[in-house]
Coordinates of C-alpha atoms in Angstrom, one line a residue:
M21 CA 86.6 111.7 32.7
F22 CA 89.5 110.9 34.9
T23 CA 89.6 113.1 38.0
T24 CA 92.2 113.5 40.8
R25 CA 89.5 113.0 43.4
P26 CA 85.8 112.7 43.5
T27 CA 83.3 115.5 43.5
L28 CA 81.9 115.4 47.1
R29 CA 78.2 115.1 47.6
G30 CA 76.0 115.3 50.6
T31 CA 73.1 117.2 52.2
F32 CA 74.5 118.9 55.3
G33 CA 77.2 121.3 54.1
M34 CA 80.1 121.8 51.7
V35 CA 83.2 123.9 51.8
S36 CA 86.0 124.4 49.3
S37 CA 89.0 126.6 49.9
T38 CA 92.6 127.0 48.9
H39 CA 93.9 125.5 52.2
W40 CA 92.8 122.4 54.0
L41 CA 92.9 124.0 57.4
A42 CA 90.6 126.8 56.3
S43 CA 88.2 124.2 54.8
Q44 CA 88.1 122.1 57.9
S45 CA 87.7 125.1 60.2
A46 CA 84.7 126.2 58.1
M47 CA 83.3 122.7 58.3
A48 CA 83.7 122.7 62.1
V49 CA 81.6 125.8 62.3
L50 CA 78.9 124.1 60.2
E51 CA 79.0 121.1 62.4
D52 CA 78.6 123.4 65.4
G53 CA 75.3 124.8 64.1
G54 CA 76.7 127.8 62.2
N55 CA 75.6 128.7 58.7
A56 CA 77.5 129.2 55.5
F57 CA 78.3 132.8 56.4
D58 CA 79.7 132.0 59.9
A59 CA 81.8 129.3 58.2
A60 CA 83.2 131.6 55.6
V61 CA 84.2 134.2 58.1
A62 CA 86.0 131.5 60.2
A63 CA 87.8 130.3 57.0
G64 CA 88.7 133.8 56.0
F65 CA 90.5 134.5 59.2
V66 CA 92.3 131.1 59.1
L67 CA 93.5 131.9 55.6
H68 CA 95.1 135.0 57.0
V69 CA 97.2 132.8 59.3
V70 CA 98.0 129.8 57.1
E71 CA 98.5 131.6 53.7
P72 CA 100.0 134.9 54.9
H73 CA 102.0 135.2 51.6
L74 CA 98.6 135.2 49.8
N75 CA 96.4 137.4 52.0
G76 CA 96.0 139.2 55.3
P77 CA 93.4 141.0 57.4
A78 CA 94.6 144.4 56.1
G79 CA 94.1 143.2 52.5
D80 CA 91.0 143.0 50.4
V81 CA 88.0 140.7 49.8
P82 CA 85.1 140.9 47.4
I83 CA 82.2 138.6 48.6
I84 CA 79.2 137.4 46.6
L85 CA 76.5 136.0 48.8
A86 CA 73.1 134.4 48.3
P87 CA 71.0 134.1 51.5
A88 CA 68.5 131.3 51.3
G89 CA 65.3 132.8 49.7
G90 CA 67.0 136.2 49.4
A91 CA 68.6 138.3 46.7
V92 CA 72.2 137.9 45.6
R93 CA 74.4 140.7 46.9
V94 CA 78.0 141.8 46.6
L95 CA 79.8 142.8 49.8
C96 CA 82.7 145.0 48.8
G97 CA 85.8 144.6 51.0
Q98 CA 88.0 146.6 48.7
G99 CA 89.2 149.7 50.4
P100 CA 89.7 153.0 48.5
A101 CA 92.7 155.2 48.0
P102 CA 93.5 157.4 51.0
A103 CA 92.8 161.1 50.9
G104 CA 96.4 161.9 50.5
A105 CA 96.9 159.5 47.6
T106 CA 96.9 162.0 44.7
I107 CA 98.5 161.8 41.3
G108 CA 100.3 165.1 42.2
H109 CA 101.8 163.5 45.3
F110 CA 103.3 160.6 43.4
A111 CA 104.5 162.9 40.7
S112 CA 106.3 165.0 43.3
L113 CA 108.2 161.9 44.3
G114 CA 109.3 161.3 40.7
L115 CA 107.2 158.2 40.2
E116 CA 105.6 157.0 37.0
L117 CA 103.9 154.0 38.6
V118 CA 102.7 153.3 42.1
P119 CA 105.3 151.0 43.7
G120 CA 104.3 147.4 44.0
T121 CA 105.5 147.1 47.6
G122 CA 105.7 149.2 50.7
P123 CA 103.4 151.6 52.6
L124 CA 103.0 154.1 49.7
A125 CA 100.9 151.5 47.9
A126 CA 98.5 151.0 50.8
V127 CA 94.8 151.5 50.4
V128 CA 92.3 151.6 53.3
P129 CA 92.3 148.0 54.6
G130 CA 89.1 146.2 53.5
A131 CA 89.1 142.5 54.5
F132 CA 88.6 142.8 58.2
D133 CA 85.6 145.1 58.0
A134 CA 84.0 143.1 55.3
W135 CA 84.2 139.8 57.2
L136 CA 82.7 141.5 60.3
V137 CA 79.9 143.1 58.4
L138 CA 79.1 139.7 56.9
L139 CA 79.1 138.1 60.3
R140 CA 76.9 140.9 61.8
D141 CA 74.3 140.8 59.1
H142 CA 74.1 137.2 58.0
G143 CA 75.9 135.1 60.6
T144 CA 74.7 133.5 63.8
K145 CA 77.9 133.0 65.8
S146 CA 79.8 135.4 68.1
L147 CA 83.0 137.0 67.0
A148 CA 85.0 134.9 69.5
E149 CA 83.5 131.7 68.1
V150 CA 84.5 132.3 64.6
L151 CA 87.9 133.8 65.4
R152 CA 89.0 130.9 67.7
Y153 CA 90.3 128.8 64.9
A154 CA 92.6 131.5 63.6
V155 CA 93.7 132.4 67.1
G156 CA 94.6 128.8 67.8
Y157 CA 96.7 128.4 64.6
A158 CA 98.4 131.7 65.1
E159 CA 99.1 131.0 68.8
R160 CA 100.0 127.3 68.8
G161 CA 101.2 127.1 65.3
H162 CA 100.4 125.3 62.0
P163 CA 102.5 123.3 59.6
A164 CA 103.7 125.9 57.0
V165 CA 103.1 125.3 53.4
E166 CA 106.2 125.5 51.1
G167 CA 105.0 128.7 49.5
V168 CA 105.4 130.7 52.8
G169 CA 109.0 129.7 53.2
Q170 CA 109.7 130.4 49.5
A171 CA 108.2 133.9 49.7
V172 CA 110.2 134.7 52.9
A173 CA 113.4 133.3 51.6
A174 CA 113.1 135.5 48.5
V175 CA 112.9 138.7 50.5
R176 CA 115.2 137.6 53.4
E177 CA 117.8 140.3 53.0
L178 CA 115.1 143.0 52.7
F179 CA 113.5 141.7 56.0
L180 CA 116.9 141.7 57.8
T181 CA 118.1 145.1 56.6
E182 CA 114.9 147.1 56.1
W183 CA 111.7 145.5 57.2
T184 CA 112.8 144.3 60.6
S185 CA 109.3 144.0 62.0
S186 CA 108.7 141.4 59.3
A187 CA 111.9 139.5 60.2
E188 CA 110.7 139.3 63.8
V189 CA 107.6 137.3 62.7
Y190 CA 108.9 135.3 59.7
L191 CA 112.7 135.0 60.2
R192 CA 112.9 133.5 63.7
G193 CA 116.5 132.4 64.1
G194 CA 117.3 134.1 60.8
R195 CA 115.8 131.3 58.8
A196 CA 112.8 131.2 56.5
P197 CA 110.1 128.7 57.6
A198 CA 110.7 125.3 56.2
G199 CA 107.8 123.4 54.6
G200 CA 106.0 121.4 57.2
A201 CA 107.7 123.2 60.1
L202 CA 105.5 124.7 62.8
L203 CA 104.8 128.4 62.1
R204 CA 103.5 130.7 64.8
N205 CA 102.4 134.3 64.8
P206 CA 101.9 135.2 68.5
D207 CA 101.5 138.9 67.8
L208 CA 98.5 138.2 65.5
A209 CA 97.0 135.9 68.1
A210 CA 97.5 138.6 70.8
T211 CA 95.9 141.2 68.5
W212 CA 92.7 139.2 68.0
R213 CA 92.5 138.3 71.7
R214 CA 92.8 141.9 72.8
L215 CA 90.4 143.1 70.1
V216 CA 87.8 140.5 71.2
A217 CA 88.2 141.4 74.9
E218 CA 87.8 145.1 74.3
A219 CA 84.8 144.5 72.0
E220 CA 83.1 142.2 74.4
A221 CA 83.6 144.7 77.2
A222 CA 81.9 147.4 75.1
G223 CA 79.2 145.4 73.4
R224 CA 76.0 144.2 75.0
S225 CA 74.9 141.7 72.3
R226 CA 76.4 139.6 69.5
E227 CA 75.8 142.5 67.0
G228 CA 77.0 145.1 69.5
T229 CA 80.2 143.2 70.1
I230 CA 80.9 143.0 66.4
E231 CA 80.3 146.7 66.0
A232 CA 82.6 147.4 68.9
A233 CA 85.3 145.3 67.2
R234 CA 84.9 147.3 64.0
R235 CA 85.5 150.5 66.0
V236 CA 88.6 149.0 67.7
W237 CA 89.9 148.2 64.2
R238 CA 89.3 151.7 62.9
E239 CA 89.8 153.9 66.0
G240 CA 91.3 151.8 68.8
F241 CA 94.7 150.3 69.3
V242 CA 94.6 148.6 65.9
G243 CA 93.7 151.7 63.9
E244 CA 96.3 153.8 65.9
A245 CA 99.1 151.3 65.2
I246 CA 98.2 151.1 61.4
A247 CA 98.1 154.9 61.0
A248 CA 101.4 155.4 62.8
H249 CA 103.0 152.6 60.8
A250 CA 101.8 153.8 57.4
T251 CA 103.6 157.1 57.7
R252 CA 107.0 155.7 58.5
P253 CA 109.3 155.6 55.4
A254 CA 110.1 152.1 54.2
M255 CA 112.0 150.6 51.2
D256 CA 109.7 149.7 48.3
S257 CA 110.0 148.4 44.7
S258 CA 111.1 151.8 43.4
G259 CA 114.4 151.3 45.2
E260 CA 113.8 154.1 47.5
R261 CA 112.2 154.6 51.0
H262 CA 108.8 156.2 50.9
A263 CA 106.3 157.0 53.6
G264 CA 102.7 156.1 53.0
V265 CA 99.7 158.5 53.1
L266 CA 97.2 156.2 54.8
G267 CA 95.9 158.1 57.9
G268 CA 93.5 157.5 60.8
D269 CA 90.8 159.6 59.2
D270 CA 90.9 157.3 56.2
L271 CA 90.2 154.3 58.4
V272 CA 87.4 156.0 60.3
R273 CA 85.6 157.2 57.1
W274 CA 85.4 153.9 55.2
E275 CA 83.3 150.8 55.8
A276 CA 82.5 147.7 53.8
A277 CA 79.2 148.1 51.9
Y278 CA 76.7 146.1 49.9
E279 CA 75.8 146.5 46.2
G280 CA 73.9 144.7 43.5
P281 CA 75.8 142.2 41.4
V282 CA 76.5 142.5 37.7
T283 CA 74.4 139.7 36.1
Y284 CA 74.5 138.1 32.7
D285 CA 72.2 135.4 31.3
W286 CA 73.8 132.7 29.2
R287 CA 72.2 129.5 28.0
G288 CA 69.9 129.1 31.0
W289 CA 72.5 130.3 33.6
T290 CA 72.6 133.7 35.3
V291 CA 76.2 134.6 36.2
C292 CA 76.6 137.0 39.1
K293 CA 79.8 139.1 39.4
A294 CA 81.2 142.1 41.3
G295 CA 81.1 145.4 39.4
A296 CA 83.7 147.0 37.2
W297 CA 85.8 148.2 40.1
S298 CA 86.8 144.5 39.9
Q299 CA 87.6 142.6 36.7
G300 CA 84.4 140.5 37.3
P301 CA 82.6 141.5 34.2
V302 CA 85.4 140.1 32.1
L303 CA 83.8 136.6 32.6
P304 CA 80.4 137.4 31.1
Q305 CA 82.1 139.4 28.3
Q306 CA 84.0 136.2 27.4
L307 CA 80.8 134.2 27.4
A308 CA 79.0 136.8 25.2
L309 CA 81.7 136.4 22.6
L310 CA 80.9 132.7 22.0
D311 CA 78.6 131.8 19.2
D312 CA 75.7 129.3 19.5
G313 CA 77.9 126.6 18.0
F314 CA 80.5 126.6 20.7
D315 CA 80.0 123.3 22.6
A316 CA 81.9 121.0 25.0
D317 CA 83.8 119.3 22.2
A318 CA 85.5 122.6 21.4
L319 CA 87.1 122.9 24.8
G320 CA 89.8 120.3 24.1
T321 CA 90.7 121.4 20.5
A322 CA 93.1 123.9 19.1
E323 CA 90.3 125.7 17.3
G324 CA 88.2 126.0 20.5
L325 CA 91.1 127.2 22.6
H326 CA 92.0 129.7 19.9
T327 CA 88.5 131.1 20.1
L328 CA 88.6 131.3 23.9
I329 CA 92.1 132.9 23.9
E330 CA 91.1 135.5 21.3
G331 CA 87.9 136.3 23.1
S332 CA 89.8 136.7 26.4
K333 CA 92.1 139.2 24.7
L334 CA 89.2 141.3 23.6
A335 CA 87.6 141.2 27.0
M336 CA 90.8 142.1 28.8
A337 CA 91.4 144.9 26.4
D338 CA 88.0 146.3 27.3
R339 CA 89.0 145.9 31.0
E340 CA 92.0 148.1 30.4
A341 CA 90.1 150.8 28.6
W342 CA 86.7 150.9 30.4
Y343 CA 86.8 149.3 33.9
G344 CA 87.3 151.2 37.1
D345 CA 85.6 152.8 40.1
A346 CA 84.6 155.8 38.0
E347 CA 81.7 158.2 37.9
G348 CA 80.3 160.8 35.5
A349 CA 81.9 161.1 32.1
A350 CA 84.3 158.3 32.9
S351 CA 81.6 155.9 34.2
V352 CA 81.8 152.3 33.0
P353 CA 79.3 151.5 30.2
L354 CA 78.5 148.0 31.4
G355 CA 75.1 147.8 29.7
E356 CA 76.7 148.3 26.3
L357 CA 79.8 146.2 27.0
L358 CA 77.5 143.2 27.8
S359 CA 75.0 143.9 25.0
Q360 CA 74.4 141.4 22.2
E361 CA 75.0 144.0 19.6
Y362 CA 78.4 144.9 21.0
A363 CA 79.3 141.2 21.4
A364 CA 78.4 140.5 17.8
A365 CA 80.7 143.3 16.6
R366 CA 83.6 142.2 18.8
R367 CA 83.1 138.5 17.8
A368 CA 83.7 139.4 14.2
L369 CA 87.2 140.5 15.2
I370 CA 88.2 136.9 16.1
G371 CA 90.0 135.7 13.0
G372 CA 92.0 132.6 12.2
T373 CA 95.3 133.9 13.6
A374 CA 96.4 135.1 17.0
S375 CA 96.2 138.9 17.5
R376 CA 99.1 140.7 19.0
E377 CA 97.2 144.0 19.4
L378 CA 95.5 145.5 22.4
R379 CA 92.1 146.2 20.9
P380 CA 89.5 147.7 23.2
G381 CA 86.1 148.5 21.6
R382 CA 84.3 151.8 20.9
V383 CA 81.2 151.9 23.2
G384 CA 78.2 154.2 23.0
G385 CA 79.9 156.7 20.8
R386 CA 82.9 156.9 23.1
E387 CA 86.4 156.2 22.1
P388 CA 88.4 153.8 24.3
R389 CA 91.2 155.3 26.2
L390 CA 94.3 153.4 27.5
A391 CA 96.9 154.7 29.9
A392 CA 99.9 156.1 28.0
Y393 CA 102.1 153.7 29.9
A394 CA 100.0 150.8 28.8
R395 CA 100.1 152.0 25.2
R396 CA 103.9 152.1 25.3
V397 CA 104.2 148.6 26.8
A398 CA 101.8 147.3 24.2
A399 CA 103.7 149.0 21.3
A400 CA 107.0 147.7 22.5
G401 CA 106.1 144.1 21.8
R402 CA 103.4 144.4 19.2
G403 CA 103.9 142.0 16.3
A404 CA 107.3 140.8 17.5
P405 CA 107.4 137.0 17.7
G406 CA 109.0 135.8 20.9
A407 CA 109.0 139.3 22.4
A408 CA 110.7 139.4 25.7
E409 CA 108.5 139.4 28.7
T410 CA 108.2 142.9 30.1
G411 CA 106.6 142.1 33.4
F412 CA 104.9 139.2 35.2
G413 CA 103.4 137.0 32.5
S414 CA 103.7 133.4 31.6
G415 CA 105.7 132.5 34.6
T416 CA 102.8 132.9 37.1
G417 CA 100.7 129.8 36.2
T418 CA 100.3 128.4 39.6
G419 CA 99.3 131.7 41.1
E420 CA 102.0 131.5 43.8
P421 CA 103.9 134.7 44.7
T422 CA 106.6 135.6 42.3
V423 CA 109.8 137.4 42.9
A424 CA 111.4 138.7 39.7
A425 CA 115.1 138.9 38.9
D426 CA 115.1 142.6 39.7
G427 CA 113.7 142.0 43.2
H428 CA 110.1 143.0 42.5
T429 CA 107.6 141.0 44.5
R430 CA 104.0 140.3 44.2
G431 CA 101.5 138.3 46.1
D432 CA 98.5 136.3 45.1
T433 CA 95.2 135.3 46.5
C434 CA 93.0 132.8 48.3
H435 CA 89.5 131.6 47.8
V436 CA 86.6 130.0 49.8
D437 CA 83.2 128.8 48.8
V438 CA 80.5 127.5 51.2
V439 CA 77.0 126.2 50.9
D440 CA 74.9 124.9 53.8
R441 CA 71.9 122.7 54.4
W442 CA 69.5 125.7 54.4
G443 CA 70.6 126.8 51.0
N444 CA 72.8 129.7 51.9
M445 CA 75.7 130.1 49.5
I446 CA 78.8 132.3 49.4
S447 CA 81.9 132.9 47.3
A448 CA 84.8 135.0 48.5
T449 CA 88.3 135.9 47.2
P450 CA 90.5 137.2 50.0
S451 CA 93.8 138.8 48.9
G452 CA 96.3 141.6 49.6
G453 CA 98.2 142.3 52.8
W454 CA 101.0 139.9 51.6
L455 CA 103.9 139.3 53.9
Q456 CA 106.4 139.9 51.1
S457 CA 104.8 143.1 49.9
S458 CA 104.8 145.4 52.9
P459 CA 106.4 145.5 56.4
V460 CA 104.5 143.9 59.3
V461 CA 102.9 146.4 61.6
A462 CA 104.9 146.1 64.7
G463 CA 103.0 144.4 67.5
L464 CA 100.0 143.5 65.3
G465 CA 101.5 140.7 63.3
F466 CA 100.3 141.6 59.8
P467 CA 101.3 144.0 57.0
L468 CA 99.2 146.5 55.0
G469 CA 98.0 145.9 51.5
T470 CA 99.5 147.3 48.3
R471 CA 96.4 147.3 46.0
L472 CA 97.1 151.0 45.0
Q473 CA 99.6 149.6 42.5
M474 CA 96.7 148.9 40.2
A475 CA 95.7 152.5 39.8
W476 CA 97.2 154.6 37.0
L477 CA 99.1 157.8 37.7
E478 CA 97.3 159.5 34.7
P479 CA 94.1 161.5 35.1
G480 CA 90.9 161.0 33.3
L481 CA 90.9 157.2 33.1
P482 CA 88.3 154.9 34.8
S483 CA 91.1 153.4 36.8
S484 CA 93.1 156.6 37.5
L485 CA 94.3 157.2 41.0
V486 CA 91.7 159.3 42.8
P487 CA 91.4 159.7 46.6
G488 CA 88.3 157.8 47.8
R489 CA 88.0 155.6 44.8
R490 CA 88.8 151.9 44.7
P491 CA 91.7 150.7 42.6
R492 CA 90.5 148.3 40.0
T493 CA 91.1 144.9 41.5
T494 CA 91.7 141.5 39.9
L495 CA 89.7 139.8 42.6
S496 CA 86.7 138.0 41.1
P497 CA 84.5 135.5 42.9
T498 CA 81.5 134.0 41.0
L499 CA 78.0 132.9 41.9
A500 CA 75.7 131.4 39.3
L501 CA 71.9 130.8 39.2
R502 CA 69.6 128.5 37.3
G503 CA 65.9 129.3 37.2
G504 CA 66.6 132.1 39.7
E505 CA 68.0 129.7 42.3
P506 CA 71.7 129.7 43.4
V507 CA 73.4 126.7 42.0
L508 CA 77.1 127.3 41.8
A509 CA 79.8 129.3 43.7
C510 CA 83.4 129.3 42.5
G511 CA 86.6 131.2 42.2
T512 CA 90.4 131.0 42.0
P513 CA 93.5 132.9 43.0
G514 CA 95.7 134.1 40.1
G515 CA 95.6 137.8 39.6
D516 CA 94.8 138.7 36.0
Q517 CA 94.2 135.0 35.2
Q518 CA 91.2 134.6 37.6
D519 CA 88.5 135.2 35.0
Q520 CA 90.4 133.3 32.3
W521 CA 90.6 130.2 34.4
Q522 CA 87.0 130.6 35.6
A523 CA 85.7 130.9 32.1
H524 CA 87.2 127.6 31.1
F525 CA 85.9 126.0 34.3
F526 CA 82.4 127.4 33.9
L527 CA 82.2 126.2 30.4
A528 CA 83.3 122.8 31.4
V529 CA 80.5 122.7 34.0
A530 CA 77.8 124.3 31.9
L531 CA 78.4 122.6 28.6
R532 CA 79.0 119.0 29.8
P533 CA 76.3 116.7 31.1
P534 CA 75.9 116.1 34.8
V535 CA 77.6 113.1 36.4
R536 CA 75.9 111.0 39.0
G537 CA 73.0 113.4 38.9
G538 CA 75.0 116.5 39.7
L539 CA 77.5 119.0 38.2
D540 CA 80.9 117.6 37.3
L541 CA 82.8 120.1 39.5
Q542 CA 86.0 118.1 39.9
G543 CA 86.1 117.1 36.3
A544 CA 85.9 120.8 35.3
I545 CA 88.6 121.8 37.8
D546 CA 90.9 119.1 36.7
A547 CA 90.5 119.8 33.0
P548 CA 93.7 121.2 31.4
N549 CA 93.7 125.0 31.6
W550 CA 95.5 128.0 30.1
H551 CA 96.0 131.7 30.3
Q552 CA 97.1 134.5 28.0
D553 CA 99.2 137.6 28.7
S554 CA 98.3 140.0 25.8
F555 CA 97.4 142.9 28.0
P556 CA 99.2 145.0 30.7
S557 CA 99.5 143.2 34.0
S558 CA 97.6 144.7 36.9
F559 CA 100.8 144.3 39.0
Y560 CA 103.9 146.4 39.1
P561 CA 105.8 146.8 36.8
R562 CA 102.7 146.2 34.6
G563 CA 104.3 144.4 31.6
M564 CA 102.6 142.2 29.0
V565 CA 103.5 139.5 26.4
P566 CA 101.7 140.2 23.1
G567 CA 100.5 136.9 21.6
G568 CA 101.7 135.0 24.7
V569 CA 99.7 132.1 26.0
T570 CA 100.6 129.4 28.5
V571 CA 99.0 126.0 28.4
E572 CA 99.3 122.9 30.6
S573 CA 101.2 120.1 29.0
R574 CA 98.2 117.9 29.3
V575 CA 96.5 119.7 26.5
G576 CA 98.6 117.6 24.2
E577 CA 101.1 118.1 21.4
E578 CA 98.4 118.3 18.7
V579 CA 96.7 121.2 20.4
V580 CA 100.0 123.0 21.1
A581 CA 101.0 122.6 17.4
G582 CA 97.5 123.9 16.3
L583 CA 97.8 127.0 18.4
R584 CA 101.3 127.7 17.1
R585 CA 100.1 127.3 13.5
R586 CA 97.6 130.0 14.4
G587 CA 100.4 132.4 15.5
H588 CA 100.2 132.0 19.3
E589 CA 103.5 132.3 21.2
V590 CA 102.9 129.1 23.3
A591 CA 104.7 128.4 26.5
V592 CA 104.0 124.8 27.6
G593 CA 103.9 124.7 31.4
G594 CA 103.7 121.8 33.8
A595 CA 100.9 119.3 33.7
W596 CA 99.2 120.8 36.8
T597 CA 100.1 124.5 36.8
E598 CA 97.2 126.6 35.6
G599 CA 94.6 127.6 38.2
R600 CA 93.7 126.9 41.8
L601 CA 89.9 126.7 41.5
C602 CA 87.4 126.0 44.3
A603 CA 83.7 125.3 43.8
V604 CA 80.5 124.3 45.6
A605 CA 77.1 123.7 44.2
R606 CA 73.5 122.9 45.2
D607 CA 70.7 121.2 43.2
P608 CA 67.6 123.2 44.1
E609 CA 65.3 120.2 43.3
S610 CA 66.9 117.6 45.4
G611 CA 68.8 119.7 47.9
V612 CA 72.0 117.7 47.2
L613 CA 75.1 119.7 47.8
S614 CA 78.5 119.1 46.1
A615 CA 82.0 120.5 46.3
A616 CA 85.4 120.1 44.6
A617 CA 88.9 121.7 45.0
N618 CA 91.9 122.1 42.9
P619 CA 94.8 119.6 43.2
R620 CA 97.3 122.1 41.8
G621 CA 99.5 123.5 44.5
M622 CA 98.7 120.5 46.7
Q623 CA 96.9 122.5 49.4
G624 CA 93.3 123.2 48.3
Y625 CA 90.7 120.9 49.7
A626 CA 86.9 120.4 49.7
V627 CA 85.2 118.9 52.7
G628 CA 81.5 118.2 53.4
R629 CA 78.9 115.6 54.2

């Protein structure tokens, strides 16, 4: 198979991320004697600097880690809704949806604490050692990728007239950063320098310093600035100015925590995902819907893609009805959703033509329940060929931030995977805290996240807005085992598309024979990909495109024609527009490590030796 670059192979260490500077910084940590977890933390903080339109330290990050010889764990860096974020409060403001931008959509920041908990428990380096790469790029500058300038240019007037603290960082001289121009964030560098200095003065050990830094973030100058900022009214996507409800007590009460992964066994693989507070279980649900006859040859055919697309619709419909950070009567019935019996019944729904319906399943005697808003959106376009897009759908193939014609903005995501010579492996998907989605906290150099937009303002749903609960996120890293040994870590940006793109990638890896003795990671990443939009978007204003599917032009005219004959509303995108996958792997028998990265977007890179 033709590939854009080789799958890297070696024995020392491998990194793949969505930005070359993050990958190289992580590799520098490995070269300096650090392990995969040290390297991932360094890469994560660099991503906050070099892809600020895609993530930030006050955003979110789910992490799946496999310590050498240890159990796979999920580290949740998804913060919950603040205590004051009630459905009643939003109703009192006359809102039907949580705005997609501004302080009112802020959850408790999760990324910073998750990175530090990971470093404390599994790393070997000091906080200053892993932060120095991010501090250097923020202080001395880095060549801006084009996406940063595009995002800033799209919200330039908003920055100049409303979010002036953001303009001070990203509109120096009144101009958006040009691609390749040196971009600095001295406020962020100063924040990290002060935080490290205060933590080192309070801590008497590596772990003590990290704990002190966590306290500074929650209770010290950082926490105080965040709490004061969040309650200042700011313009948001509702067209009005609203104050947030995130307070200092919310910051103090929450910390990143470990939990077990959701696992699913499929054809000799064990796929590990975060729980149903993420969309992670969508990937194993899609795998469960494939019958025993689905093989590698089907991946490039109209019939095979039709099967995958229709399975994805069923899995995403279940996500809408069943997933969330819920307890009690609304708890998520994952055992039933991933059972063979349920999969067989759902598989029977995949017919020869494209479905335009949102069809969640009945589970354990319980009827599925969709948000009333989602039902209205679904009904508005059901069965209507060429139905107008009612939100963010087919136009988001590359995963880059989008600004709609009505001025609504949304951010996207980053990813990093690392495996080291000792066999430690990690997959992480940092996101949120996008520069175009909330004003920069003055003096700190970063904005708050807006993940609360993914919670419904309707009670009784698994994904309803409830103080203290996590909004159901789209973030979805993957780690897979064979024979109980960690073999593969992968992930991608892309919001709702993440587990669609990963399903196609995983099948291309799992169903095709090894090349040169190892997994064909680069071939699987480079293979033409697709996504469908027949479900409500997780992003404001939460639209959908019934029957809509976007494919890369490289799938070929015959496949496109075959999908259209089956009733799909096919949008043909560019040749390299679907997915930004990263992956690393390890062969347990030989110890050979491998890595690959996505050429789409022209900034993801794998490094290693």
